Short mmCIF file of C-alpha atoms and ligand atoms in Angstrom, two decimals:
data_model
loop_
_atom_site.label_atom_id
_atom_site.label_comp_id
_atom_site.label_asym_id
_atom_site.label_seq_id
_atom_site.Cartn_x
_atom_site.Cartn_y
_atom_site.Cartn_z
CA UNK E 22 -5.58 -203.34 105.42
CA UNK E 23 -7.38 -200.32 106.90
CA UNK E 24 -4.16 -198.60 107.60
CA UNK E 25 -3.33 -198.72 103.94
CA UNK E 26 -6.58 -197.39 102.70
CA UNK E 27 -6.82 -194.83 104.76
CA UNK E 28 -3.03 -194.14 103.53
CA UNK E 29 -4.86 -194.08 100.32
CA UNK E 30 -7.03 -191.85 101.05
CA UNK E 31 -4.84 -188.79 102.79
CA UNK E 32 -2.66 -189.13 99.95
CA UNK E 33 -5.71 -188.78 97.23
CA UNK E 34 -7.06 -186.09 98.94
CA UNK E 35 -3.40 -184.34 99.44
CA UNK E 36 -2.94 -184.59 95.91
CA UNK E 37 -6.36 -183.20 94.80
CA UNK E 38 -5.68 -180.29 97.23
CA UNK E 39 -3.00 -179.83 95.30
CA UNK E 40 -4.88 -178.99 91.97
CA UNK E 41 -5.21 -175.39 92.93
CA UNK E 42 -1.59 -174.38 93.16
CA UNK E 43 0.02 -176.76 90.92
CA UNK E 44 1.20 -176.54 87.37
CA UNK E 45 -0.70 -177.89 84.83
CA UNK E 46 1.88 -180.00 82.74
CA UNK E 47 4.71 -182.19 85.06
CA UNK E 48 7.97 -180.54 85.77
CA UNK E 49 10.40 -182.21 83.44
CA UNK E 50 11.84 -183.23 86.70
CA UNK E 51 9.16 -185.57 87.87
CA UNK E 52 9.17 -187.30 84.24
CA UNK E 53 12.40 -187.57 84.70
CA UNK E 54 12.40 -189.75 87.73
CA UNK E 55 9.78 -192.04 86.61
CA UNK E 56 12.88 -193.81 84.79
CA UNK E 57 13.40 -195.29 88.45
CA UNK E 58 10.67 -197.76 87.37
CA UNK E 59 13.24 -199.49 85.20
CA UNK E 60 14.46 -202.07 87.93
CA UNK E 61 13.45 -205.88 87.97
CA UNK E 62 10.61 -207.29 89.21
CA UNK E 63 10.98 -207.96 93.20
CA UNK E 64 11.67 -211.47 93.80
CA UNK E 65 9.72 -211.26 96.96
CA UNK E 66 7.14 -209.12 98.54
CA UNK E 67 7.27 -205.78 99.41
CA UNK E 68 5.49 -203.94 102.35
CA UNK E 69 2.38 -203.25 100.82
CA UNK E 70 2.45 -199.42 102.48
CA UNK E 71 5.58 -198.90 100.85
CA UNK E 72 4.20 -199.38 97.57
CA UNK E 73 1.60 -197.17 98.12
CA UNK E 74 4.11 -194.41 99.16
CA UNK E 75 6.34 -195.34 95.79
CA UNK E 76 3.45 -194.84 93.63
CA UNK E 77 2.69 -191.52 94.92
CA UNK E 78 5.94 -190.18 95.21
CA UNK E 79 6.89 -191.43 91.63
CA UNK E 80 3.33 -190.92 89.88
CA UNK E 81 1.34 -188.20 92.00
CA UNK E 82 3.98 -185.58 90.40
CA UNK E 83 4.56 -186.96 86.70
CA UNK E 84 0.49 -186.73 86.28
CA UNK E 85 -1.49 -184.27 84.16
CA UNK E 86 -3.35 -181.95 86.33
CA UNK E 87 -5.92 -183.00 84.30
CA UNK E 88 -8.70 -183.22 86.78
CA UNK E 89 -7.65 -179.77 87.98
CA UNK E 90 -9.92 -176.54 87.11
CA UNK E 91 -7.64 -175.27 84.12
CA UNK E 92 -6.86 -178.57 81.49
CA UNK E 93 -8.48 -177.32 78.19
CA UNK E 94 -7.31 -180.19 76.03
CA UNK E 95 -9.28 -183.16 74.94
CA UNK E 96 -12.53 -182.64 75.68
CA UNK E 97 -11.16 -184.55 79.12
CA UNK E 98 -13.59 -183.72 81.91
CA UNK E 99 -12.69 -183.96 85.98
CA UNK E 100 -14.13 -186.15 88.34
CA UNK E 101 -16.66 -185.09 91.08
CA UNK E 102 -15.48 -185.77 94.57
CA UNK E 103 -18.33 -187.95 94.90
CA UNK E 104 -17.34 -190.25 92.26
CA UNK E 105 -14.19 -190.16 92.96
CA UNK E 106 -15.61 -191.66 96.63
CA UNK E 107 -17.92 -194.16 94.69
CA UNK E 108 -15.84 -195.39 92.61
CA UNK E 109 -13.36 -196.47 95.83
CA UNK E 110 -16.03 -198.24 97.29
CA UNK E 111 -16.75 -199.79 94.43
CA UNK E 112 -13.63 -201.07 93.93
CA UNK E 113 -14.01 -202.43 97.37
CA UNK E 114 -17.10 -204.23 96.59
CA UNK E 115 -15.08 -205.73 93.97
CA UNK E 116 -18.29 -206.73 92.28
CA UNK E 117 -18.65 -208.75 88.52
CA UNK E 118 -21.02 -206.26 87.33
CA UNK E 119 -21.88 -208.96 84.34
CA UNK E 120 -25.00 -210.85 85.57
CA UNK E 121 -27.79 -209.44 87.77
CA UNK E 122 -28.16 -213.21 89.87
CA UNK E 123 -24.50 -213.09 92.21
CA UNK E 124 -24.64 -209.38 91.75
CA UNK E 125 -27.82 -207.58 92.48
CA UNK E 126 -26.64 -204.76 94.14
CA UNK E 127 -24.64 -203.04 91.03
CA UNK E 128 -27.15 -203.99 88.89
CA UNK E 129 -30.05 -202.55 90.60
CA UNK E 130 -27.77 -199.07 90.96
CA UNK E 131 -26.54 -199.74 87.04
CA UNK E 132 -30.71 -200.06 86.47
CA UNK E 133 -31.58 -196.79 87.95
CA UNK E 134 -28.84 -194.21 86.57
CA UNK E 135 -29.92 -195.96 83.13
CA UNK E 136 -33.69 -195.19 84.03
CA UNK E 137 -32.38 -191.25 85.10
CA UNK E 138 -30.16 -190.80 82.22
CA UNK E 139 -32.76 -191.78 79.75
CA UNK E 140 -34.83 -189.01 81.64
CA UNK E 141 -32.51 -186.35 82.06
CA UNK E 142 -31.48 -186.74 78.31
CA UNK E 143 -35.29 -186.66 77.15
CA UNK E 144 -34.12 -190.01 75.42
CA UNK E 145 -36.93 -192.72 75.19
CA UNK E 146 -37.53 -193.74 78.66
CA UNK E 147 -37.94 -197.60 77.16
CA UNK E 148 -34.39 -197.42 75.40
CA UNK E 149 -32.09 -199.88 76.93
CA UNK E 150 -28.50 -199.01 77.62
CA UNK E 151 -25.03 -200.17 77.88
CA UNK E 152 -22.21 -198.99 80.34
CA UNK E 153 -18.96 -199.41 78.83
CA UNK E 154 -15.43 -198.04 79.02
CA UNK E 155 -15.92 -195.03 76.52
CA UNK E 156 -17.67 -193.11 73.80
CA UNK E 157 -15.75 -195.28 70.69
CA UNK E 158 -17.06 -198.49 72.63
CA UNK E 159 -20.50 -196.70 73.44
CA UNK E 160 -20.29 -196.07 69.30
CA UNK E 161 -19.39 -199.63 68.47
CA UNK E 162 -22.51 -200.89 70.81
CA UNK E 163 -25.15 -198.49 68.96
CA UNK E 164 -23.44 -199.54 65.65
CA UNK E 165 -23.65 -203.60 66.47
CA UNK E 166 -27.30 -202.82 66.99
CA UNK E 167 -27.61 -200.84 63.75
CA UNK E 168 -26.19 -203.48 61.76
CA UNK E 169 -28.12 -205.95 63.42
CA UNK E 170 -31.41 -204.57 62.61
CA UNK E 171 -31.15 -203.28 59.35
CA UNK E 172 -29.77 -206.76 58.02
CA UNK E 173 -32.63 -208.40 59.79
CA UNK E 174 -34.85 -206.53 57.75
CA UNK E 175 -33.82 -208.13 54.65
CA UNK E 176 -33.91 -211.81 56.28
CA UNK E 177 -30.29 -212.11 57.16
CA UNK E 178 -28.77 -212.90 61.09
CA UNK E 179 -25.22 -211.27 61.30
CA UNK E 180 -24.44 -212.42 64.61
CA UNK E 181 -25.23 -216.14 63.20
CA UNK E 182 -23.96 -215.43 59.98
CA UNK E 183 -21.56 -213.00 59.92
CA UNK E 184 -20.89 -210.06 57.15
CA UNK E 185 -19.63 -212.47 53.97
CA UNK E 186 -22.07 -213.01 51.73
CA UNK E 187 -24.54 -210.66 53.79
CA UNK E 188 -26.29 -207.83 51.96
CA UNK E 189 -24.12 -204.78 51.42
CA UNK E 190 -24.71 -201.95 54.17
CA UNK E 191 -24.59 -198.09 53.11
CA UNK E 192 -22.89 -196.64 55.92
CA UNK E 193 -23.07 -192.75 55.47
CA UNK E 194 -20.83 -190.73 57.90
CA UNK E 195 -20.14 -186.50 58.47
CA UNK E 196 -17.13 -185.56 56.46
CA UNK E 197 -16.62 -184.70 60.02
CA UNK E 198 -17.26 -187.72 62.00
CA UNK E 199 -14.97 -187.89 65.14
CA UNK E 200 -11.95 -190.74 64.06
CA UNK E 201 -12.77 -192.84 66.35
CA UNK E 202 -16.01 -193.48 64.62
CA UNK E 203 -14.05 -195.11 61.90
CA UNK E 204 -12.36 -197.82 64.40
CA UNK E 205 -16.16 -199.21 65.76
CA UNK E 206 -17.04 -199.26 62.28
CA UNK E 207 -13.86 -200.91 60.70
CA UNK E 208 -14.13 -203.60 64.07
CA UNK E 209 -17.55 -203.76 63.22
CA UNK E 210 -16.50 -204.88 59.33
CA UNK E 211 -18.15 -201.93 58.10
CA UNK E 212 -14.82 -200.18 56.75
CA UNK E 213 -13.24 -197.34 57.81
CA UNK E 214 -13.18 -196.50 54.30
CA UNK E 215 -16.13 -197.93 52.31
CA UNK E 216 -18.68 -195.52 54.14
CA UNK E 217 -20.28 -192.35 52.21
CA UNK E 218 -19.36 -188.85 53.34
CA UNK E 219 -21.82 -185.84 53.61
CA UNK E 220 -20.34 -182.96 53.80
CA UNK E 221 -20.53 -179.80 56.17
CA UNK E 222 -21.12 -176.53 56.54
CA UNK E 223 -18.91 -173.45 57.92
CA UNK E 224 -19.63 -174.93 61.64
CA UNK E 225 -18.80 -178.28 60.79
CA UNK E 226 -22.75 -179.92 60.91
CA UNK E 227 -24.34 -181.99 57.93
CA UNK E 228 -25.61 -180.39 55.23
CA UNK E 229 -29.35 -182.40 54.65
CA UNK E 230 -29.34 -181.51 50.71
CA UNK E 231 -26.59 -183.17 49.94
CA UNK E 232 -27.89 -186.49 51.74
CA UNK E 233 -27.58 -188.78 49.28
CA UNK E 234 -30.62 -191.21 48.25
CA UNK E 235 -30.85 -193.89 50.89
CA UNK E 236 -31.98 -197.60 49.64
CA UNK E 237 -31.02 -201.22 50.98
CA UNK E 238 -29.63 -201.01 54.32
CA UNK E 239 -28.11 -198.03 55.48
CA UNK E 240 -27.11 -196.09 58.83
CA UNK E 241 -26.52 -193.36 59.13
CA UNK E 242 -24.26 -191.76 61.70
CA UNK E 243 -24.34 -187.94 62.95
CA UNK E 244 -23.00 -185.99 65.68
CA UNK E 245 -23.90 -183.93 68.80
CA UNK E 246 -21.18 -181.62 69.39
CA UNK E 247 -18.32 -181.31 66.71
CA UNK E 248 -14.77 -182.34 68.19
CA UNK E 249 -13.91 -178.95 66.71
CA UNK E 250 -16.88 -176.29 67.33
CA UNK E 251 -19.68 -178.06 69.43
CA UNK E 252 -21.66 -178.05 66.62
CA UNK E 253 -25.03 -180.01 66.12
CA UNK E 254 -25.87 -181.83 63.14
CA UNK E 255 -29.79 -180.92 62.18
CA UNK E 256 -30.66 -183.89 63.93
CA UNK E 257 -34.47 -184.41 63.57
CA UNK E 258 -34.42 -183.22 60.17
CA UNK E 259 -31.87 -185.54 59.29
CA UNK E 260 -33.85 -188.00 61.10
CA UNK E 261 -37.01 -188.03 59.39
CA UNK E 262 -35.69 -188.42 55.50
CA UNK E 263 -33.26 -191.47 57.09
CA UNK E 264 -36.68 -192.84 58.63
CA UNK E 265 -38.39 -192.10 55.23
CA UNK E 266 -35.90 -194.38 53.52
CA UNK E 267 -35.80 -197.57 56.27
CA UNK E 268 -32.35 -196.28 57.81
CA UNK E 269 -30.80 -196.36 60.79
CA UNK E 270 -29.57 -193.11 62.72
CA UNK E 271 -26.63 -193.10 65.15
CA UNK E 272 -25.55 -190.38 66.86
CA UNK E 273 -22.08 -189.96 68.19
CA UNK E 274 -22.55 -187.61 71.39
CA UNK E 275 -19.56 -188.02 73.15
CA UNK E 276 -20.04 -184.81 75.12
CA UNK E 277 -22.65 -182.60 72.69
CA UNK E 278 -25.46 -185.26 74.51
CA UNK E 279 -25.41 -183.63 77.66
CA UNK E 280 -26.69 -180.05 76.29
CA UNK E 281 -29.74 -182.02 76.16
CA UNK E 282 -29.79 -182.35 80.02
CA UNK E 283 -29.22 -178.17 80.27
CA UNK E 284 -32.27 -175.96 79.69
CA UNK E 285 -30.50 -173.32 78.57
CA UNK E 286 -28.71 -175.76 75.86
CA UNK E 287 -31.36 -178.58 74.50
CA UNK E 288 -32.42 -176.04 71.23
CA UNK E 289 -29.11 -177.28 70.26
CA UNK E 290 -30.18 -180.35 69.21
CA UNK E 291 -33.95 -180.60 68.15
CA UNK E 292 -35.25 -183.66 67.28
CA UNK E 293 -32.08 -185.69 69.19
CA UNK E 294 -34.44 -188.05 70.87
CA UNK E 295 -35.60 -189.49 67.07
CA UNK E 296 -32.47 -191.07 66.57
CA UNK E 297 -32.09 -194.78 66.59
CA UNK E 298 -28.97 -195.45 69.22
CA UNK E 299 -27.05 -192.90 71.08
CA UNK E 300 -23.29 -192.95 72.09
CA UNK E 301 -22.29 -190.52 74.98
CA UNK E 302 -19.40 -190.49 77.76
CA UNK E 303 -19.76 -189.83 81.16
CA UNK E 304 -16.00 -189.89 82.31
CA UNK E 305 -15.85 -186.14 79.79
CA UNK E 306 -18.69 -184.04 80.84
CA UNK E 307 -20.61 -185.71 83.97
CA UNK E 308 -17.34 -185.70 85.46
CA UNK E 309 -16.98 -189.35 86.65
CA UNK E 310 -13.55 -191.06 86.81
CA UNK E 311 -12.26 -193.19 83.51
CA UNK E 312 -13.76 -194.83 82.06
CA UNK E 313 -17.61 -194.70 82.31
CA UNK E 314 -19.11 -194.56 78.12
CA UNK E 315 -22.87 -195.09 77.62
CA UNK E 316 -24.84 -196.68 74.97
CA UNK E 317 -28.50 -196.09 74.59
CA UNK E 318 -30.67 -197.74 71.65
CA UNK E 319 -34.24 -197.40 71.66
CA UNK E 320 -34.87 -200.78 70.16
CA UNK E 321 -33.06 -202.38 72.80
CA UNK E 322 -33.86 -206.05 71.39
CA UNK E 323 -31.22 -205.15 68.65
CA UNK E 324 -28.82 -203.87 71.41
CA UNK E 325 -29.66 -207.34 73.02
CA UNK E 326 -28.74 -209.51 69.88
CA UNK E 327 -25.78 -207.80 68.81
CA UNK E 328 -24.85 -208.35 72.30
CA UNK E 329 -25.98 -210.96 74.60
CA UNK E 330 -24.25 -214.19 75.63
CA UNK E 331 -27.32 -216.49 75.12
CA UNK E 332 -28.85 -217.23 72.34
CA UNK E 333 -30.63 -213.62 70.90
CA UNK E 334 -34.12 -215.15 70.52
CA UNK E 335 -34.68 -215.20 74.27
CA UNK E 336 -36.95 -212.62 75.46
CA UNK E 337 -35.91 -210.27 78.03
CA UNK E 338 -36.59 -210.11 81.33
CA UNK E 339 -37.02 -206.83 82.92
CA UNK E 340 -37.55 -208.28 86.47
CA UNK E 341 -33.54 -209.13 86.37
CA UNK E 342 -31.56 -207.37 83.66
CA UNK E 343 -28.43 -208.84 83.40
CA UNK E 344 -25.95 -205.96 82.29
CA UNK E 345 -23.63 -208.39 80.17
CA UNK E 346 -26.85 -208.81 78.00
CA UNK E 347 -25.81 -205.12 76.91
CA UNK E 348 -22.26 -204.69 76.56
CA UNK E 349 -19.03 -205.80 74.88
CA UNK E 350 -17.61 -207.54 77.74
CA UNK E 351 -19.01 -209.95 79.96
CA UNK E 352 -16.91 -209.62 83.06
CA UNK E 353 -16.54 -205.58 84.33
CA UNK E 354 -16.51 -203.33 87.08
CA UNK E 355 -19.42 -201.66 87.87
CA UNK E 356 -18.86 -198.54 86.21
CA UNK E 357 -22.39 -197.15 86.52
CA UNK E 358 -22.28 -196.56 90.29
CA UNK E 359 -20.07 -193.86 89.60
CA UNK E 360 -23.07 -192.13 87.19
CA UNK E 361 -26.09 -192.72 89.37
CA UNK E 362 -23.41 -191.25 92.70
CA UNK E 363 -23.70 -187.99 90.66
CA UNK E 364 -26.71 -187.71 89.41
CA UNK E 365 -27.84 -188.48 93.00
CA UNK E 366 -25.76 -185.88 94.25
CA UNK E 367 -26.17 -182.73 91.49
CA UNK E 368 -29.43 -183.97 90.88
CA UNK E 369 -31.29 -182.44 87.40
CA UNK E 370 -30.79 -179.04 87.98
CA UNK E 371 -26.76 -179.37 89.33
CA UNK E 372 -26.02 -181.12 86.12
CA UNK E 373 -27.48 -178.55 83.95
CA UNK E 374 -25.95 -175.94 86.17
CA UNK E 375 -22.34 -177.50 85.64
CA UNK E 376 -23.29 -177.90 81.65
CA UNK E 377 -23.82 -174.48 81.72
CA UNK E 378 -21.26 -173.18 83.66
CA UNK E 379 -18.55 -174.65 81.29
CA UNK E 380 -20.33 -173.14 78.27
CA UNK E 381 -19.86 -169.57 79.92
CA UNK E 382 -16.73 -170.00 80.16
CA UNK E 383 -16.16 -170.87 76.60
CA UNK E 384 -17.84 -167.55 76.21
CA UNK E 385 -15.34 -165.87 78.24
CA UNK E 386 -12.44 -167.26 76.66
CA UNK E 387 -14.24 -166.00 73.48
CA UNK E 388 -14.59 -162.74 74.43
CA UNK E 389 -10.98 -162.14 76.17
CA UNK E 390 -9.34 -163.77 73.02
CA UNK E 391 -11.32 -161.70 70.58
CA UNK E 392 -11.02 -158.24 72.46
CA UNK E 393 -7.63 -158.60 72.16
CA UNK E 394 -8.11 -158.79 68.43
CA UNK E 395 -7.41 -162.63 68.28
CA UNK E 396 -9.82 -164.63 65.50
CA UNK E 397 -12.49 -167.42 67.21
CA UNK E 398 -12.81 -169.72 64.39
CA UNK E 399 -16.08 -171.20 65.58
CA UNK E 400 -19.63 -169.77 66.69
CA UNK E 401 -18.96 -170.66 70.33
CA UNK E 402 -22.24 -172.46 70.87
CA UNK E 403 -21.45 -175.01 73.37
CA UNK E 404 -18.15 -175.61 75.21
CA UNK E 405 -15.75 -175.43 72.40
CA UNK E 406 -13.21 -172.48 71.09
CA UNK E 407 -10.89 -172.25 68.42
CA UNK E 408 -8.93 -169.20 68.10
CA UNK E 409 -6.02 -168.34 65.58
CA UNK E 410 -3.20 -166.38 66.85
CA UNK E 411 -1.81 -165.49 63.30
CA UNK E 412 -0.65 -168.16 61.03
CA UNK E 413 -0.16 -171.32 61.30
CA UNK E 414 3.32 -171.28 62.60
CA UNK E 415 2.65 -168.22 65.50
CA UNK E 416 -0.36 -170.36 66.36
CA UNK E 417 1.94 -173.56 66.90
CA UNK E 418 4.36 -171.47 68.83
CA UNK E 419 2.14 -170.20 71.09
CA UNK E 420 0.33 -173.59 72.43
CA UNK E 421 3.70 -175.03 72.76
CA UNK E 422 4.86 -171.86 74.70
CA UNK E 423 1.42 -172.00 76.52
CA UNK E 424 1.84 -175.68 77.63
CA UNK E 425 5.60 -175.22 78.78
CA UNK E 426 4.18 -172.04 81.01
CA UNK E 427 1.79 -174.62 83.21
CA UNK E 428 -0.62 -172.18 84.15
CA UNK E 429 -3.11 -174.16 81.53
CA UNK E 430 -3.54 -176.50 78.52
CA UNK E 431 -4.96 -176.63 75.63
CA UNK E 432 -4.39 -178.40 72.45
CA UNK E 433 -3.56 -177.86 68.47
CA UNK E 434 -6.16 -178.79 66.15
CA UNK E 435 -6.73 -177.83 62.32
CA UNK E 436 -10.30 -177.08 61.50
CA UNK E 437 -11.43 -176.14 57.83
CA UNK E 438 -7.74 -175.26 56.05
CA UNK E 439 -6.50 -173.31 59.68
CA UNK E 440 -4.17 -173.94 62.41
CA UNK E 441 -6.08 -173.13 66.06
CA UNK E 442 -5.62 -173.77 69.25
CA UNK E 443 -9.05 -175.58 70.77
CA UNK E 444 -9.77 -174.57 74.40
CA UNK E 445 -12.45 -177.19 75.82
CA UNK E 446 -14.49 -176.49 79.28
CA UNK E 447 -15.86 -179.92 80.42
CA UNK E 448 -14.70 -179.53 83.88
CA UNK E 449 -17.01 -178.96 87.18
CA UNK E 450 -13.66 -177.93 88.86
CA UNK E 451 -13.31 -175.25 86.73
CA UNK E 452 -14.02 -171.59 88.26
CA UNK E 453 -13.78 -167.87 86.46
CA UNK E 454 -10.81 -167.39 88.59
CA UNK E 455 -9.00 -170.13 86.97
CA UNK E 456 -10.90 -169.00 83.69
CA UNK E 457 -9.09 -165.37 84.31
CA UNK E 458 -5.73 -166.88 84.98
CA UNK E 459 -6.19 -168.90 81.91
CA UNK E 460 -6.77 -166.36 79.74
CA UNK E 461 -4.04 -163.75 81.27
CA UNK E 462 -1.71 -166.79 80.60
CA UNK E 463 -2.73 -167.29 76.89
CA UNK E 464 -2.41 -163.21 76.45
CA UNK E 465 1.03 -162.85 77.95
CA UNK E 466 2.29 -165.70 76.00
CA UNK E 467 0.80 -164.76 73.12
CA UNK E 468 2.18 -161.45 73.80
CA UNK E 469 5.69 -162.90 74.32
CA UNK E 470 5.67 -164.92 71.34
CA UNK E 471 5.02 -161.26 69.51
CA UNK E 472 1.59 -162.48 67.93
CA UNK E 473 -0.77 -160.06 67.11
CA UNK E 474 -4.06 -159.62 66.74
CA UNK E 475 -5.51 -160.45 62.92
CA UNK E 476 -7.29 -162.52 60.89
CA UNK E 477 -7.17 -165.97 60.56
CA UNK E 478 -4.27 -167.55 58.83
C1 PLP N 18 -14.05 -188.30 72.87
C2 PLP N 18 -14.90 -188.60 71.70
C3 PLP N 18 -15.04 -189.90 71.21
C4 PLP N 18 -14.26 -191.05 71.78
O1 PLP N 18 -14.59 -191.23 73.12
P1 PLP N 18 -13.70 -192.11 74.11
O2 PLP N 18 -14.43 -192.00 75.40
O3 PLP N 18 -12.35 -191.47 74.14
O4 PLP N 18 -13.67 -193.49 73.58
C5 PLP N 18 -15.91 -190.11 70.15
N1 PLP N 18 -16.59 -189.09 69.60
C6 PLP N 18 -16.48 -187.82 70.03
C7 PLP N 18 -17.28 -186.74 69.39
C8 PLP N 18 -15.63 -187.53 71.10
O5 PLP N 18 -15.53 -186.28 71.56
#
């Protein structure tokens, strides 16, 4: 047993080592050879240590570097070495982090990174919270708890009753809500279509005059950091007409909800904390291993009914919180050791400094791109750049030439009628020197794919 973790462990650390010098993307190669999983299933066991060695030798090289310094695509994040470490012995706890009775241990650490993320947020410190798998699960939680409370206000229990017959919910979304928005709400019988778009402005945030009236029940859903830009919806302002008219606000955060925990960052999004629920992610920019989504709703009895196994009427009990009263799922690892291991270990001011360290380097990749007469598409605001390299077609060519080279990766997107290519820094592995090799990459290729400097296509 000990022999084979410790196997474990050399060959983790051997392959994060490797981060620095190796490509990017897997060598066709190594993609290749994973077809040497296509044998039957072993009729009887293997040596465990062999395994182990299969799985690296097979998987270790047909991986993303993704939790390498230079992977731009995604919005995807790294993962701290100390969560990396806490999430191992985690797993060796092997804990049901469902009830607070068997398991009292990952609650209590679940209990305090809730208490320090509500802090280092500036969210409600009284908001209760959910720790689920990602941000469009984190969405569906603060969405259940919408939809619970504004039908109780007219008399009617949807987790009792359901949504046939109930009274009609107004459901008003960005015309540039993330997609996955549209899955909690369709799950959540809302529609993916029925809902009411607002439209945007140049950066991609809501525009409050053309909020439409709000009567009956409504929620209404808005975002911290466009998938596109980084761009903030006028939160608070959009806040206090929904509050005027009885709704609900969301606010999809995915990764826009940390600039609240960065100084330099937080007059981003004025007025955040008067939202209703909050969805966020820590597995994109705290950096913890997949899959670690938060949920925060500031009436957390609502969170409670959409949510809990026993009946909704009982009153909670803050001595014991049982984390299953909260979430989705009832059985689950305890993701939220991973969060409080690094907020313990950056502490306030080393997650603001890593916050703001990726938004420099969007900066940078602004700057390079545009002095060499390439179009950023986007007020680079937060951690997000889009940048044309002619028309559609050259700008096509030269991601797919970009993510053949290795050195990085970054993704296609279309934003507002043109083709870009959207570089996203959410990684505390990423330095200026891999920021500099980056960009030397992108110019070369760009250069070999003859684009030239010009206006956006
Ligand atoms: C990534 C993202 C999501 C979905 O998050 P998952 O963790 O992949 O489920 C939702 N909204 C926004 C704005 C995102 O960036």
């Amino acid at each position: 047993m000990n022999a084979l973790l410790l196997d474990a462990a050399q060959r983790a650390s051997d392959y994060l080592d490797s981060m620095a010098t190796r490509d990017v993307v897997p060598s066709p190669a190594a993609v290749e050879r994973l077809k040497s999983l296509d044998v039957p299933l072993p009729e009887h066991p293997q040596d465990p240590q062999m395994v182990l060695r299969q799985l690296d030798e097979i998987g270790s090289p047909a991986t993303a570097a993704s939790t390498g310094g230079r992977f731009f695509g995604f919005v995807i994040g790294g993962a701290l070495p100390v969560s990396v470490a806490s999430n191992w012995l985690t797993t060796a706890w092997d804990q049901n982090a469902a009830l607070h009775g068997p398991t009292p241990g990952v609650a209590a650490f679940e209990h305090a990174a809730l208490r320090w993320l509500l802090e280092i947020l500036d969210l409600p410190r009284d908001a209760a919270g959910a720790f689920v798998t990602g941000a469009t699960q984190a969405n569906l939680c603060g969405l259940a708890a919408a939809r619970h409370a504004v039908l109780k206000n007219t008399g009617w229990d949807v987790e009792a009753d359901g949504l046939f017959g109930a009274p009609p919910i107004t459901v008003l979304v960005s015309a540039e809500a993330h997609p996955t928005l549209f899955k909690s709400l369709g799950v959540l019988g809302l529609g993916r279509n029925r809902v009411v778009r607002v439209g945007t402005d140049a950066q991609g945030r809501m525009r409050p005059e053309l909020l439409p009236a709000m009567t009956g029940p409504t929620i209404l859903c808005l975002q911290a950091g466009n998938i596109n830009t980084g761009a903030f919806d006028p939160i608070g302002q959009l806040c206090k007409a929904a509050h005027a008219a009885g709704a609900w606000v969301h606010v999809d955060g995915a990764f826009g909800l940390w600039a609240a925990a960065a100084p330099a960052l937080r007059h981003l999004a004025p007025g955040l904390a008067m939202a209703d629920s909050w969805a966020t992610d820590a597995h994109k920019w705290l950096n913890v291993p997949y899959d670690s989504g938060l949920a925060f709703v500031r009436d957390g009895a609502s969170l409670r009914a959409a949510m809990s196994v026993t009946a909704a009427y009982l009153p909670p009990n803050p001595g014991s919180r049982s984390p299953s009263d909260f979430t989705p799922e009832l059985s689950r690892r305890a993701r939220g050791v991973d969060v409080w291991a690094v907020l313990s270990a950056l502490g306030r001011s080393g997650v603001a400094g890593m916050i703001e360290r990726c938004c420099g380097h969007a900066r940078r990749f602004a700057a390079g791109l545009s002095e060499a007469g390439f179009a950023i598409l986007n007020d680079v605001v937060l951690n997000q750049v889009l940048v044309s390299f002619g028309d559609a077609e050259m700008t096509r060519r030269v991601i797919t030439e970009l993510q053949a080279d290795g050195t990085c990766w970054c993704g296609v997107t279309e934003w507002q009628g043109h083709t870009a290519m959207r570089i996203s820094v959410s990684s505390w592995a990423t330095t200026e020197a891999d920021v500099e090799l980056s960009l030397a990459a992108m110019l070369s290729v760009a250069a070999r794919c003859g684009a030239q400097g010009g206006a956006a296509a």
